[in-house]
Amino acid sequence: MNDIIFAGKPENGFPGGKGITVGAATDSGAAIYKGIKTEYSRGDIIVLPPCDRIEFTEGTADIVCLGRAVLQCSEPFVFKDIYGETAHSISQAAKYFLYGTPQSDLVTSALGDLIIGYIHLFSEDKKYSPVTLRVKAEIDKYLTDCTFSLDDAIKKMPLNSDYVRKLFKKETGLTPHAYLLKERMELASSLISGNITNRYSNYTVSQIAESCGFAEPLYFSRVFKKYFGTPPSEYSKKQKQPQITTTK
């Protein structure tokens, strides 16, 4: 749970905490963290790393300060709150924080979890260049398409293909093909573990293979076993087996 130690309108010299501080800007302004001035506009979400003292020198913002570090954040950053969910959650946290009851503490903790989730969701793209985002978008779009050629998609981009691949790996840690494989294997894992049915019975290996962008079931099975260490036909059973630990 992400305990909120403060929620509301900050004063100048607002004391930070061991966790991050998240602000929802209701007007243009700036926050100063360790001498670094981070400007924001109305509707922005400001995320500030743990700090003993944070100053909001201009404009207004509703903020929440979490009681412990729950997010890898080494420098301030700002992102657009596309649908307003983050700002609404911060506003709700400020409302319940004022009550100061055990019941309201549970609500603010849950809202803390929700706010962190929104940060992960809406700020994810700030880590990637437009080039990497385009490749990721192509992969997401054609993830289940057996005829999709990632090489062709990269070649159609108005950039050198080797540059695209190197940049993608630099920003994601994986080559485009390794990323595509990871996404397809995770989809296959979720389909098998979830016991997805075709109305009458569980999906066959062939159906799962096709649903994950593999035209050949045998090839899919080989790739799956190499990736997870067990064939798809036995994967669900293995997931349900209790984990046995030994002590020395």
CSV table of C-alpha atoms in Angstrom, one decimal:
chain,number,residue,atom,x,y,z
A,1,MET,CA,0.0,0.0,0.0
A,2,ASN,CA,1.2,3.5,-0.8
A,3,ASP,CA,0.6,5.5,2.4
A,4,ILE,CA,0.0,9.2,1.8
A,5,ILE,CA,1.6,11.4,4.5
A,6,PHE,CA,0.2,14.6,3.0
A,7,ALA,CA,-2.4,15.5,0.5
A,8,GLY,CA,-3.7,19.0,-0.3
A,9,LYS,CA,-2.4,22.4,-1.3
A,10,PRO,CA,1.3,22.9,-0.6
A,11,GLU,CA,2.8,25.9,1.1
A,12,ASN,CA,6.1,27.4,0.1
A,13,GLY,CA,8.8,25.3,1.6
A,14,PHE,CA,6.6,22.2,1.8
A,15,PRO,CA,8.5,19.5,3.5
A,16,GLY,CA,8.9,16.4,1.3
A,17,GLY,CA,9.1,12.8,2.4
A,18,LYS,CA,10.8,9.5,1.9
A,19,GLY,CA,8.5,8.8,-1.0
A,20,ILE,CA,7.8,10.8,-4.1
A,21,THR,CA,5.6,13.9,-4.3
A,22,VAL,CA,3.0,14.0,-7.1
A,23,GLY,CA,1.3,17.3,-8.1
A,24,ALA,CA,-1.7,18.0,-10.3
A,25,ALA,CA,-1.3,21.5,-11.7
A,26,THR,CA,-4.4,23.6,-11.5
A,27,ASP,CA,-2.5,26.6,-13.1
A,28,SER,CA,0.9,27.2,-14.7
A,29,GLY,CA,3.7,27.3,-12.2
A,30,ALA,CA,7.0,25.8,-11.1
A,31,ALA,CA,8.4,23.5,-8.4
A,32,ILE,CA,12.0,23.7,-7.1
A,33,TYR,CA,13.6,20.4,-6.1
A,34,LYS,CA,17.3,20.6,-4.9
A,35,GLY,CA,17.7,23.9,-6.8
A,36,ILE,CA,16.2,22.4,-10.0
A,37,LYS,CA,13.2,24.4,-11.3
A,38,THR,CA,10.6,22.3,-13.0
A,39,GLU,CA,7.9,24.3,-14.8
A,40,TYR,CA,4.4,23.0,-15.4
A,41,SER,CA,1.2,24.0,-17.1
A,42,ARG,CA,-2.4,23.6,-16.1
A,43,GLY,CA,-3.4,19.9,-16.4
A,44,ASP,CA,0.1,18.6,-16.0
A,45,ILE,CA,1.2,16.0,-13.5
A,46,ILE,CA,4.5,16.8,-11.7
A,47,VAL,CA,6.5,14.0,-10.2
A,48,LEU,CA,9.3,14.9,-7.8
A,49,PRO,CA,11.8,12.4,-6.2
A,50,PRO,CA,12.1,12.0,-2.4
A,51,CYS,CA,13.4,15.2,-0.9
A,52,ASP,CA,13.5,17.0,2.5
A,53,ARG,CA,12.2,20.2,1.1
A,54,ILE,CA,10.2,21.2,-2.0
A,55,GLU,CA,9.1,24.7,-3.0
A,56,PHE,CA,6.2,25.5,-5.2
A,57,THR,CA,7.0,29.1,-6.1
A,58,GLU,CA,4.4,29.8,-8.8
A,59,GLY,CA,0.9,28.8,-9.8
A,60,THR,CA,-1.2,26.3,-7.8
A,61,ALA,CA,-1.3,22.5,-7.6
A,62,ASP,CA,-2.9,19.8,-5.5
A,63,ILE,CA,-0.3,17.4,-4.3
A,64,VAL,CA,0.2,14.1,-2.5
A,65,CYS,CA,3.3,13.1,-0.7
A,66,LEU,CA,4.0,9.4,-0.3
A,67,GLY,CA,5.5,8.0,2.9
A,68,ARG,CA,8.1,5.8,1.2
A,69,ALA,CA,9.8,5.4,-2.1
A,70,VAL,CA,7.6,3.4,-4.4
A,71,LEU,CA,8.8,4.5,-7.8
A,72,GLN,CA,12.2,4.7,-9.4
A,73,CYS,CA,12.5,8.5,-9.8
A,74,SER,CA,15.9,10.2,-9.7
A,75,GLU,CA,14.9,13.6,-11.2
A,76,PRO,CA,11.7,15.6,-11.6
A,77,PHE,CA,9.5,15.1,-14.7
A,78,VAL,CA,6.2,16.3,-16.0
A,79,PHE,CA,3.6,14.5,-18.1
A,80,LYS,CA,0.1,15.3,-19.5
A,81,ASP,CA,-2.8,13.8,-17.6
A,82,ILE,CA,-4.7,12.9,-20.7
A,83,TYR,CA,-8.1,12.0,-19.2
A,84,GLY,CA,-7.8,13.7,-15.9
A,85,GLU,CA,-7.8,10.5,-13.8
A,86,THR,CA,-4.5,11.3,-12.0
A,87,ALA,CA,-5.7,14.7,-11.0
A,88,HIS,CA,-9.0,13.4,-9.9
A,89,SER,CA,-7.3,10.7,-7.7
A,90,ILE,CA,-5.1,13.4,-6.1
A,91,SER,CA,-8.1,15.6,-5.4
A,92,GLN,CA,-9.9,12.7,-3.8
A,93,ALA,CA,-6.8,11.9,-1.7
A,94,ALA,CA,-6.8,15.4,-0.4
A,95,LYS,CA,-10.5,15.2,0.5
A,96,TYR,CA,-10.1,11.9,2.5
A,97,PHE,CA,-6.7,13.0,4.0
A,98,LEU,CA,-8.5,15.8,5.9
A,99,TYR,CA,-10.8,13.3,7.7
A,100,GLY,CA,-7.9,11.6,9.5
A,101,THR,CA,-9.7,8.4,10.4
A,102,PRO,CA,-8.6,4.8,10.1
A,103,GLN,CA,-11.3,4.3,7.4
A,104,SER,CA,-10.1,7.3,5.5
A,105,ASP,CA,-6.5,6.1,5.8
A,106,LEU,CA,-7.4,3.0,4.0
A,107,VAL,CA,-9.0,5.0,1.2
A,108,THR,CA,-6.0,7.3,0.8
A,109,SER,CA,-3.6,4.3,0.7
A,110,ALA,CA,-5.7,2.8,-2.1
A,111,LEU,CA,-5.7,6.1,-3.9
A,112,GLY,CA,-1.9,6.2,-3.5
A,113,ASP,CA,-1.7,2.8,-5.3
A,114,LEU,CA,-4.0,4.2,-8.0
A,115,ILE,CA,-1.9,7.3,-8.5
A,116,ILE,CA,1.3,5.3,-8.9
A,117,GLY,CA,-0.5,3.1,-11.4
A,118,TYR,CA,-1.5,6.2,-13.4
A,119,ILE,CA,2.1,7.5,-13.4
A,120,HIS,CA,3.4,4.2,-14.7
A,121,LEU,CA,0.6,4.2,-17.4
A,122,PHE,CA,0.7,7.7,-18.6
A,123,SER,CA,4.4,8.6,-18.2
A,124,GLU,CA,5.8,5.4,-19.8
A,125,ASP,CA,6.2,7.0,-23.2
A,126,LYS,CA,8.5,9.7,-21.9
A,127,LYS,CA,11.3,7.2,-21.8
A,128,TYR,CA,11.1,6.5,-25.5
A,129,SER,CA,11.9,8.4,-28.7
A,130,PRO,CA,9.3,8.7,-31.5
A,131,VAL,CA,11.2,6.1,-33.4
A,132,THR,CA,11.0,3.5,-30.7
A,133,LEU,CA,7.4,4.4,-30.0
A,134,ARG,CA,6.5,3.8,-33.7
A,135,VAL,CA,8.1,0.3,-33.7
A,136,LYS,CA,6.3,-0.5,-30.4
A,137,ALA,CA,3.0,0.7,-31.9
A,138,GLU,CA,3.6,-1.5,-35.0
A,139,ILE,CA,4.3,-4.6,-32.8
A,140,ASP,CA,1.2,-3.9,-30.6
A,141,LYS,CA,-1.0,-3.5,-33.7
A,142,TYR,CA,0.1,-6.7,-35.5
A,143,LEU,CA,1.0,-8.8,-32.4
A,144,THR,CA,-1.6,-11.5,-33.4
A,145,ASP,CA,-1.0,-11.3,-37.2
A,146,CYS,CA,0.8,-14.4,-38.5
A,147,THR,CA,1.7,-12.5,-41.7
A,148,PHE,CA,3.3,-9.5,-40.0
A,149,SER,CA,6.9,-8.9,-41.0
A,150,LEU,CA,8.7,-6.7,-38.5
A,151,ASP,CA,11.7,-6.3,-40.9
A,152,ASP,CA,9.3,-4.9,-43.5
A,153,ALA,CA,7.7,-2.5,-41.0
A,154,ILE,CA,11.2,-1.2,-40.0
A,155,LYS,CA,12.3,-0.8,-43.7
A,156,LYS,CA,9.2,1.3,-44.4
A,157,MET,CA,10.4,3.9,-41.8
A,158,PRO,CA,12.2,6.9,-43.3
A,159,LEU,CA,15.4,6.0,-41.4
A,160,ASN,CA,18.3,3.6,-41.6
A,161,SER,CA,17.1,0.2,-40.4
A,162,ASP,CA,20.3,-0.4,-38.4
A,163,TYR,CA,19.9,2.9,-36.7
A,164,VAL,CA,16.2,2.0,-35.8
A,165,ARG,CA,17.3,-1.3,-34.4
A,166,LYS,CA,20.2,0.1,-32.3
A,167,LEU,CA,18.1,2.9,-31.0
A,168,PHE,CA,15.2,0.5,-30.0
A,169,LYS,CA,17.6,-1.8,-28.2
A,170,LYS,CA,19.3,1.2,-26.4
A,171,GLU,CA,15.9,2.4,-25.1
A,172,THR,CA,14.2,-0.9,-24.3
A,173,GLY,CA,17.1,-3.2,-23.6
A,174,LEU,CA,15.8,-5.6,-26.4
A,175,THR,CA,16.1,-5.8,-30.1
A,176,PRO,CA,12.8,-5.3,-32.0
A,177,HIS,CA,12.6,-9.0,-32.7
A,178,ALA,CA,13.3,-10.0,-29.1
A,179,TYR,CA,10.6,-7.5,-28.0
A,180,LEU,CA,8.1,-8.9,-30.4
A,181,LEU,CA,8.9,-12.4,-29.1
A,182,LYS,CA,8.5,-11.3,-25.5
A,183,GLU,CA,5.1,-9.8,-26.2
A,184,ARG,CA,3.9,-12.9,-28.0
A,185,MET,CA,5.2,-15.3,-25.4
A,186,GLU,CA,3.6,-13.2,-22.6
A,187,LEU,CA,0.3,-13.3,-24.5
A,188,ALA,CA,0.6,-17.1,-25.0
A,189,SER,CA,1.3,-17.5,-21.3
A,190,SER,CA,-1.8,-15.5,-20.3
A,191,LEU,CA,-4.0,-17.5,-22.7
A,192,ILE,CA,-2.8,-20.8,-21.4
A,193,SER,CA,-2.8,-19.8,-17.7
A,194,GLY,CA,-6.2,-18.3,-18.0
A,195,ASN,CA,-7.7,-21.5,-19.5
A,196,ILE,CA,-9.2,-19.6,-22.4
A,197,THR,CA,-12.0,-21.6,-24.0
A,198,ASN,CA,-13.6,-21.6,-27.5
A,199,ARG,CA,-17.0,-21.9,-25.8
A,200,TYR,CA,-16.9,-25.7,-25.7
A,201,SER,CA,-13.3,-26.6,-24.6
A,202,ASN,CA,-9.9,-25.0,-23.9
A,203,TYR,CA,-8.0,-23.6,-26.8
A,204,THR,CA,-5.8,-26.1,-28.6
A,205,VAL,CA,-2.1,-25.4,-29.0
A,206,SER,CA,-2.8,-24.6,-32.7
A,207,GLN,CA,-5.5,-22.0,-31.7
A,208,ILE,CA,-3.2,-20.4,-29.2
A,209,ALA,CA,-0.3,-20.4,-31.7
A,210,GLU,CA,-2.5,-18.6,-34.2
A,211,SER,CA,-3.8,-16.2,-31.6
A,212,CYS,CA,-0.2,-15.2,-30.8
A,213,GLY,CA,0.9,-14.6,-34.4
A,214,PHE,CA,2.5,-18.0,-35.2
A,215,ALA,CA,1.4,-19.7,-38.4
A,216,GLU,CA,3.0,-23.1,-37.5
A,217,PRO,CA,2.0,-24.8,-34.2
A,218,LEU,CA,5.1,-27.0,-34.1
A,219,TYR,CA,7.4,-23.9,-34.4
A,220,PHE,CA,5.3,-22.1,-31.8
A,221,SER,CA,5.7,-25.1,-29.4
A,222,ARG,CA,9.5,-25.2,-29.9
A,223,VAL,CA,9.8,-21.4,-29.3
A,224,PHE,CA,7.5,-21.6,-26.3
A,225,LYS,CA,9.5,-24.5,-24.7
A,226,LYS,CA,12.8,-22.7,-25.3
A,227,TYR,CA,11.4,-19.5,-23.7
A,228,PHE,CA,9.6,-21.0,-20.7
A,229,GLY,CA,11.4,-24.3,-20.3
A,230,THR,CA,8.3,-26.4,-20.7
A,231,PRO,CA,6.0,-27.1,-23.7
A,232,PRO,CA,2.7,-25.3,-23.9
A,233,SER,CA,0.7,-28.5,-23.4
A,234,GLU,CA,2.3,-28.8,-19.9
A,235,TYR,CA,2.7,-25.2,-19.0
A,236,SER,CA,-0.7,-24.7,-17.2
A,237,LYS,CA,-0.1,-27.8,-15.0
A,238,LYS,CA,3.3,-26.5,-14.1
A,239,GLN,CA,2.0,-23.1,-13.1
A,240,LYS,CA,-0.5,-24.7,-10.7
A,241,GLN,CA,2.1,-26.9,-9.0
A,242,PRO,CA,3.0,-25.7,-5.5
A,243,GLN,CA,6.5,-24.2,-5.1
A,244,ILE,CA,8.7,-26.4,-2.8
A,245,THR,CA,11.4,-24.7,-0.8
A,246,THR,CA,14.1,-26.5,1.1
A,247,THR,CA,16.1,-25.3,4.1
A,248,LYS,CA,19.7,-26.0,4.7
